[in-house]
PDB file of C-alpha atoms in Angstrom:
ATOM      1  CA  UNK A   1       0.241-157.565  74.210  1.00  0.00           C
ATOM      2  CA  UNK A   2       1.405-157.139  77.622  1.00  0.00           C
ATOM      3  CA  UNK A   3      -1.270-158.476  79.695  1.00  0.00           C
ATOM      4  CA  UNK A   4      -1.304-161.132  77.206  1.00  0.00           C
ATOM      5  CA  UNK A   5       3.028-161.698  78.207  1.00  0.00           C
ATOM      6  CA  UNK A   6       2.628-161.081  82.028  1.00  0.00           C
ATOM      7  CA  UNK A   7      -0.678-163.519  81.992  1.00  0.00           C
ATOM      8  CA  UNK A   8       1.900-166.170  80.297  1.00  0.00           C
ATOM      9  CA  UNK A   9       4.196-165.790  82.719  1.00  0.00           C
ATOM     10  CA  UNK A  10       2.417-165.964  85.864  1.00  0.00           C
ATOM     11  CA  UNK A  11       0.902-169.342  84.335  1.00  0.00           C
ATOM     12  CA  UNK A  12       3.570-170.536  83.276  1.00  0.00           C
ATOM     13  CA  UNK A  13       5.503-169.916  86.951  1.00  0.00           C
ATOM     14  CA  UNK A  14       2.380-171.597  88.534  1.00  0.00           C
ATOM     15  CA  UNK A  15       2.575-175.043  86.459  1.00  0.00           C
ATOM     16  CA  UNK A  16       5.935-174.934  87.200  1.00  0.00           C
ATOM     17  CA  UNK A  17       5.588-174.992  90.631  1.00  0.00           C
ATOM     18  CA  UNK A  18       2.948-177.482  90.490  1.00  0.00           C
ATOM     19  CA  UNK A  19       4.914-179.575  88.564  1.00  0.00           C
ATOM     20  CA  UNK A  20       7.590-179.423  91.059  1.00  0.00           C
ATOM     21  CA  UNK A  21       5.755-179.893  94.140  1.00  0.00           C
ATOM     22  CA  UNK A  22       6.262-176.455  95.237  1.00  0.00           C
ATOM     23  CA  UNK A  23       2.451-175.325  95.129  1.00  0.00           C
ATOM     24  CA  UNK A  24       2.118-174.335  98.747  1.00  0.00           C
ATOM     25  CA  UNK A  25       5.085-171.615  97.913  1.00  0.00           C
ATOM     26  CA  UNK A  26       3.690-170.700  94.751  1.00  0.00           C
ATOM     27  CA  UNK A  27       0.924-169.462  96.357  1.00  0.00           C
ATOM     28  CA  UNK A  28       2.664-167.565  99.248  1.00  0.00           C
ATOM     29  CA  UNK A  29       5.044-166.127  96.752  1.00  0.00           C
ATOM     30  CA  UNK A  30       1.446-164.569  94.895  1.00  0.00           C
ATOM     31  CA  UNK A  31       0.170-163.578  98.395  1.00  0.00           C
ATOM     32  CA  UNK A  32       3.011-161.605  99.781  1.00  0.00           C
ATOM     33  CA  UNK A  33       3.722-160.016  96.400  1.00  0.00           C
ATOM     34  CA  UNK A  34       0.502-158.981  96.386  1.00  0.00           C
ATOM     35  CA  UNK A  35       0.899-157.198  99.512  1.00  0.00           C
ATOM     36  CA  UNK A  36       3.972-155.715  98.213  1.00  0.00           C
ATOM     37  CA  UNK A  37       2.529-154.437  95.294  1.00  0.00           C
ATOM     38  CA  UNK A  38      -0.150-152.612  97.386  1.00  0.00           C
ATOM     39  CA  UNK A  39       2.076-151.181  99.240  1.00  0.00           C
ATOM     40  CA  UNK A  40       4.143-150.073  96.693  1.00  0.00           C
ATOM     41  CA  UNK A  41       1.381-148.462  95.094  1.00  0.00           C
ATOM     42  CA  UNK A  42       0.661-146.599  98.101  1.00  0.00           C
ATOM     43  CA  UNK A  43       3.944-145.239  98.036  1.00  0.00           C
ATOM     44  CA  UNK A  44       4.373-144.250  94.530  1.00  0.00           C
ATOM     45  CA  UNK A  45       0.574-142.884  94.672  1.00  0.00           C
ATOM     46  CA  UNK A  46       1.556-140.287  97.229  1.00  0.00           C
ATOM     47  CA  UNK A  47       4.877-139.035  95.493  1.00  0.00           C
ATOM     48  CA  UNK A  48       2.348-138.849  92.009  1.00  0.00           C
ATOM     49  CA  UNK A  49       0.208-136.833  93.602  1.00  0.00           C
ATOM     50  CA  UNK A  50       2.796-134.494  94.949  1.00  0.00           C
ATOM     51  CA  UNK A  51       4.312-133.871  91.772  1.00  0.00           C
ATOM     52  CA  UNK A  52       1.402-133.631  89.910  1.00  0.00           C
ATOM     53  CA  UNK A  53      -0.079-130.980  92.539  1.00  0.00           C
ATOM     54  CA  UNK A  54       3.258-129.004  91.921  1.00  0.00           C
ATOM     55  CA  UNK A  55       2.831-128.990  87.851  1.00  0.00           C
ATOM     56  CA  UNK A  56      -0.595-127.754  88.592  1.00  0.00           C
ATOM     57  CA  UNK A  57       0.255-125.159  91.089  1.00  0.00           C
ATOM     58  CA  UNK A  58       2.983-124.433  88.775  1.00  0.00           C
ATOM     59  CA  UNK A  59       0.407-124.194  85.493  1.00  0.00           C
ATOM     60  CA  UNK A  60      -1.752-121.825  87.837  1.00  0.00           C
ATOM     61  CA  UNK A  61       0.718-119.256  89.020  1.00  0.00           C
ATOM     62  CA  UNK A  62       2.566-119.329  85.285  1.00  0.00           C
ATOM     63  CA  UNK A  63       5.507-121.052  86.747  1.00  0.00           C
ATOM     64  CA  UNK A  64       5.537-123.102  83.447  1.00  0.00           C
ATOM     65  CA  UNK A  65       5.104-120.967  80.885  1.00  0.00           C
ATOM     66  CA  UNK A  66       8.310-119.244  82.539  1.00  0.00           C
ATOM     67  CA  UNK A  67       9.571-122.574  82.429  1.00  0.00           C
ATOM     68  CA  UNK A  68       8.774-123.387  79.385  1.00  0.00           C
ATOM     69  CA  UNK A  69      10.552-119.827  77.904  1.00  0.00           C
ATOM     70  CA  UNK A  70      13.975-120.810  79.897  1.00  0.00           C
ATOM     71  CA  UNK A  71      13.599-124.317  78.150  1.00  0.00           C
ATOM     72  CA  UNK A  72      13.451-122.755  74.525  1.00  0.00           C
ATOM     73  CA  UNK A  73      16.703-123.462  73.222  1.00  0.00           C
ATOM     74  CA  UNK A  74      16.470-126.902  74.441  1.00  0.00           C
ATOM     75  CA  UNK A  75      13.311-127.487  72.758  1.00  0.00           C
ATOM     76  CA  UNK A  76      14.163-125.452  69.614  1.00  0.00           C
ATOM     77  CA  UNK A  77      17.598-127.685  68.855  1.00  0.00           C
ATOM     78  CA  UNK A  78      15.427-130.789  70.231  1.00  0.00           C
ATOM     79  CA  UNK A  79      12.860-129.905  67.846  1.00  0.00           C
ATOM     80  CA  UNK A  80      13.092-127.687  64.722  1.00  0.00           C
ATOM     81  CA  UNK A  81       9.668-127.850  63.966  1.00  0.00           C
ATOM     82  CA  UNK A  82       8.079-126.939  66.685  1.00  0.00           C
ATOM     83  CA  UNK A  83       8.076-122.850  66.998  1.00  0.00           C
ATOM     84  CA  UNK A  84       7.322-120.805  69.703  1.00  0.00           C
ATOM     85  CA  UNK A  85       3.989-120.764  70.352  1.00  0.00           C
ATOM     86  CA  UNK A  86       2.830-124.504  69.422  1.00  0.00           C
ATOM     87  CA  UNK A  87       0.223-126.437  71.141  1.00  0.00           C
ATOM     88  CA  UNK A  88       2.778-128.968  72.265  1.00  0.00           C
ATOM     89  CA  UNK A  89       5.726-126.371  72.983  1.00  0.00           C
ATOM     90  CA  UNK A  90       4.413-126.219  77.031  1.00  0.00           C
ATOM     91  CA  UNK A  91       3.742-129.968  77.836  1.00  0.00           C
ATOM     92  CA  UNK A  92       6.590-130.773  75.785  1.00  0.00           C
ATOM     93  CA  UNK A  93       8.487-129.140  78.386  1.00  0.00           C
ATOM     94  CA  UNK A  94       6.774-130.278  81.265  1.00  0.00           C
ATOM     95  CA  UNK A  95       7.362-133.971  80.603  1.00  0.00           C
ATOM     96  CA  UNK A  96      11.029-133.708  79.807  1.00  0.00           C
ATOM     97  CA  UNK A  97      11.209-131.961  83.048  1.00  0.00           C
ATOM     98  CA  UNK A  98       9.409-134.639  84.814  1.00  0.00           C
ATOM     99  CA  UNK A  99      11.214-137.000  83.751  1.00  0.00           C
ATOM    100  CA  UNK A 100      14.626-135.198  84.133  1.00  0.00           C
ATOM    101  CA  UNK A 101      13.124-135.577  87.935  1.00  0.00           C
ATOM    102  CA  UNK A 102      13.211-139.036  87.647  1.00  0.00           C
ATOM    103  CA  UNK A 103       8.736-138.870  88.046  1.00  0.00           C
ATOM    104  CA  UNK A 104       7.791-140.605  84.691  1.00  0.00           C
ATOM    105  CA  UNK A 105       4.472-141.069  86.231  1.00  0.00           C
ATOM    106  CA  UNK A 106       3.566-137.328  86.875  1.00  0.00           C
ATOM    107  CA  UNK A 107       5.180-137.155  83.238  1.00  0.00           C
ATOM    108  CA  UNK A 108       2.742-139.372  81.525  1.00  0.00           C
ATOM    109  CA  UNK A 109      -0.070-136.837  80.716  1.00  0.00           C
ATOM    110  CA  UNK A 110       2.267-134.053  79.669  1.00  0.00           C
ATOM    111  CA  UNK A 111       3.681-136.880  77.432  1.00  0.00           C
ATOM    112  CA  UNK A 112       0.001-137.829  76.488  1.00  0.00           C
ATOM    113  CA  UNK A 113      -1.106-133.946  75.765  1.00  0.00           C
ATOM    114  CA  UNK A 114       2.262-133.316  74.153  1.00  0.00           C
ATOM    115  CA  UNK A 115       2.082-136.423  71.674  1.00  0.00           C
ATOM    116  CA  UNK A 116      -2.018-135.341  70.700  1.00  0.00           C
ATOM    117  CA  UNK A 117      -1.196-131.620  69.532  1.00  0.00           C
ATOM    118  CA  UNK A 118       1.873-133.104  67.687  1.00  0.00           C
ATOM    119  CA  UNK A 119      -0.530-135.381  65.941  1.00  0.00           C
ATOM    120  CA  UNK A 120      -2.799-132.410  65.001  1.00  0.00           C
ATOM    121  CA  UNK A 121      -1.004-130.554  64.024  1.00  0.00           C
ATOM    122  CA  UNK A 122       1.162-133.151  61.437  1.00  0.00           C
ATOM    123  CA  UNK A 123      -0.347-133.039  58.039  1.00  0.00           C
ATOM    124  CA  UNK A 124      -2.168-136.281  58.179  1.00  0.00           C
ATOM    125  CA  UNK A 125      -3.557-135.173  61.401  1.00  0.00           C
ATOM    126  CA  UNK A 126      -4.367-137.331  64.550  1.00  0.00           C
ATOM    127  CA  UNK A 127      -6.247-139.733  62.685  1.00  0.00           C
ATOM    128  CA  UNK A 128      -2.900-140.503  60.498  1.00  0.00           C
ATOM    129  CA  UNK A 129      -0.451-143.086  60.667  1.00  0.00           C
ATOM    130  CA  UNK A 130       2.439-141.448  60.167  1.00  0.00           C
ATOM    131  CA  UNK A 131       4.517-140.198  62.987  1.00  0.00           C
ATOM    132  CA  UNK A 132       6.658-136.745  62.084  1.00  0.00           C
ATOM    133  CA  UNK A 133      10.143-136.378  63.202  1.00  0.00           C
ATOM    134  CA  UNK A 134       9.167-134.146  66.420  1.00  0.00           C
ATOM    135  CA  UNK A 135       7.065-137.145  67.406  1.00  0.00           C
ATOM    136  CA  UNK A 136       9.979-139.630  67.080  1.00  0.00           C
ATOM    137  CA  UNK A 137      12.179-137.616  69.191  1.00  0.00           C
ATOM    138  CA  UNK A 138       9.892-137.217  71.722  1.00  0.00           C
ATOM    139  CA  UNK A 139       9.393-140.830  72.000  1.00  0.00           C
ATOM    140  CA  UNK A 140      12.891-141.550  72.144  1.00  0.00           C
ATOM    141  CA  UNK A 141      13.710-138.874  74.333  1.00  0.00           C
ATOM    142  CA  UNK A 142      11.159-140.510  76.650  1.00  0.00           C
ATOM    143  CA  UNK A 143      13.127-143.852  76.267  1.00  0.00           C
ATOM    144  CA  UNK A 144      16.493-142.659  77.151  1.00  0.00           C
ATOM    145  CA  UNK A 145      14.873-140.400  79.691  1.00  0.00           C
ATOM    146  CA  UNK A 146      17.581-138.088  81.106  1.00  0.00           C
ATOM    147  CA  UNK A 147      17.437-138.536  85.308  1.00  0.00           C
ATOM    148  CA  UNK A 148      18.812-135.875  87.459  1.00  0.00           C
ATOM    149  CA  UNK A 149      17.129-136.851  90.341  1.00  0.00           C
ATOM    150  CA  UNK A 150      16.086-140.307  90.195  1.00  0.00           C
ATOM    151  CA  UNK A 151      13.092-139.771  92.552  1.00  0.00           C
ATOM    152  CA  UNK A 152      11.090-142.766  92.000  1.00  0.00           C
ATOM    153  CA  UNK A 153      14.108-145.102  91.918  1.00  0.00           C
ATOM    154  CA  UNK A 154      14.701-143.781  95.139  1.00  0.00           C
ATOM    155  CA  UNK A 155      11.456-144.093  96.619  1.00  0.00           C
ATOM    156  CA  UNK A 156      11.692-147.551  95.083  1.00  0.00           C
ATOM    157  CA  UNK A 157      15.143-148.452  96.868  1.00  0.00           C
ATOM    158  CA  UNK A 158      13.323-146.717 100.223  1.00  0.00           C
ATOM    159  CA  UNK A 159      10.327-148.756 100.217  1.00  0.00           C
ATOM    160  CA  UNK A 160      12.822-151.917 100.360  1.00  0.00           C
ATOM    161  CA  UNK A 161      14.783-150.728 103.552  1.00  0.00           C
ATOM    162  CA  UNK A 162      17.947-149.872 100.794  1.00  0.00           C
ATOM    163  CA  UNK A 163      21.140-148.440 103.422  1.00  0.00           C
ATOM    164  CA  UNK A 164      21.408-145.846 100.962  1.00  0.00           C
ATOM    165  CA  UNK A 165      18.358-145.099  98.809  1.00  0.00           C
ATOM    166  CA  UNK A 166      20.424-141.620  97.370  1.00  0.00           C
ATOM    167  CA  UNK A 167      23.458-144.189  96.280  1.00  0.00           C
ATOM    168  CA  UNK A 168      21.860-144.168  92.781  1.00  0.00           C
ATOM    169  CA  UNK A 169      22.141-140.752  91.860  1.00  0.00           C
ATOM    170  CA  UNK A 170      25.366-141.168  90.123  1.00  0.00           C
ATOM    171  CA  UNK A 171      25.108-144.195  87.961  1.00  0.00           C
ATOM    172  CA  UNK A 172      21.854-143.020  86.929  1.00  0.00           C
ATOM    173  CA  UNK A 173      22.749-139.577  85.838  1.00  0.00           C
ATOM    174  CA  UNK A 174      25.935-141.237  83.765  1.00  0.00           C
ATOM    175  CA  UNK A 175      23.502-143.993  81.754  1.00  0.00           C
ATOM    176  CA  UNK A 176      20.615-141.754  81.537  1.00  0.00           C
ATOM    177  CA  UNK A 177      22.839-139.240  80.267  1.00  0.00           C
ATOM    178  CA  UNK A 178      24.768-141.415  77.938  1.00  0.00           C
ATOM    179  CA  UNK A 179      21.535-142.726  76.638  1.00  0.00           C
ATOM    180  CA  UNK A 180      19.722-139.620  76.125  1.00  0.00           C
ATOM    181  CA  UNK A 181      23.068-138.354  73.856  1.00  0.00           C
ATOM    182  CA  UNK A 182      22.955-141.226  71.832  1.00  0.00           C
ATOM    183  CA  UNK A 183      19.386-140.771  71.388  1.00  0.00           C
ATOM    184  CA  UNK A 184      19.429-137.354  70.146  1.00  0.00           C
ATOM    185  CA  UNK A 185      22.486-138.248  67.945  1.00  0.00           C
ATOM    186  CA  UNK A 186      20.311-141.206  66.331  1.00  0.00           C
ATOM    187  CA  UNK A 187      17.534-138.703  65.631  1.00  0.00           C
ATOM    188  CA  UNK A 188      19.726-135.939  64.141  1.00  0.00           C
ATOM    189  CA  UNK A 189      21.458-138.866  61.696  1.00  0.00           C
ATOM    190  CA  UNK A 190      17.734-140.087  60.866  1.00  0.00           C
ATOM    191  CA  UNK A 191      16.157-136.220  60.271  1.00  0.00           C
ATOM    192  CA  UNK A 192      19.647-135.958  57.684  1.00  0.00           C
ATOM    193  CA  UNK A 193      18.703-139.196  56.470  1.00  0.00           C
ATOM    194  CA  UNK A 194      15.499-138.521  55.645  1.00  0.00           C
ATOM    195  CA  UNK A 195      15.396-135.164  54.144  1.00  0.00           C
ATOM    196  CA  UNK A 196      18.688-136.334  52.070  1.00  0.00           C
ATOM    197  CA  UNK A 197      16.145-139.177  50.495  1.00  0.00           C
ATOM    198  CA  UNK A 198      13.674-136.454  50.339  1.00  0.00           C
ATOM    199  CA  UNK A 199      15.674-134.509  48.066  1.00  0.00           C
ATOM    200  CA  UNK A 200      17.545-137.187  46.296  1.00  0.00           C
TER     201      UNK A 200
END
């Protein structure tokens, strides 16, 4: 659906500018943004590949099954279900820390494992359609996305020559925050929701 959205857009921008007579800037616009974009992409590569070298290293030397134990009564109010031990317990606590670092990337196949062995482990299994309530809250969790350290904002505001790359740190942490509370307030209501349905 996306590609379908972005490949409407930039069409739509470039008969624009052809209708307008402003072809020759249409194109330069494409041109340098594409440079841009592989330059960003440079960027964010190398701070991916740092992270994701530290959740390995971290994996190796047990750093994140320690992790993961310090994280338990996060992940036990966060998610009821899901008892020590689980399949998803450990990359369930890798990607909310990774994204608590503000590296969503790095956090994407934590997110990815996480999200399979919740599937597998839900009574319709990973062929089912039906998504359990562990599986809702970690999607929304991963909407709100609580940022302590912004890091890829900031390597974002860096790459564009910001005075102050760091200056985000605060407004992020206050709307991330706010938005991650209201997200785990909107999954408690829907859990009592649906078990009072359940029952009734």
């Amino acid at each position: 659906m996306l590609n379908y959205l972005w490949s409407f857009m930039l069409l739509a921008g470039m008969l624009w500018g052809a209708a307008a007579g402003n072809l020759d800037a249409v194109t330069q616009g494409l041109l340098d943004s594409a440079g841009e974009a592989v330059a960003l992409g440079i960027t964010m590569l190398g701070i991916m590949c740092f992270w994701c070298g530290i959740l390995e290293v971290g994996t190796r030397a047990g750093l994140i099954r320690w992790f993961t134990g310090k994280m338990g009564p996060a992940l036990d109010f966060l998610f009821p279900d899901i008892k020590d031990g689980h399949p998803a317990r450990e990359p369930l606590a890798v990607n909310l820390a990774a994204n608590m670092l503000g590296v969503g990337m790095a956090a994407a196949p934590a997110g990815l494992e996480a999200m399979r062995a919740l599937a597998e482990s839900s009574q319709d299994g990973i062929s089912g359609i039906r998504a359990t309530n562990a599986m809702c809250t970690f999607l929304i969790l991963n909407i709100s996305s609580l940022q302590l350290i912004p890091v890829t904002m900031i390597a974002y505001r860096s790459q564009y020559h910001s005075a102050d790359p760091a200056a985000v740190l605060g407004p992020a942490l206050i709307a991330t925050g706010i938005s991650t509370l209201t997200a785990v307030l909107f999954c408690r209501l829907m859990e009592l929701v649906s078990r009072r349905r359940a029952g009734g």
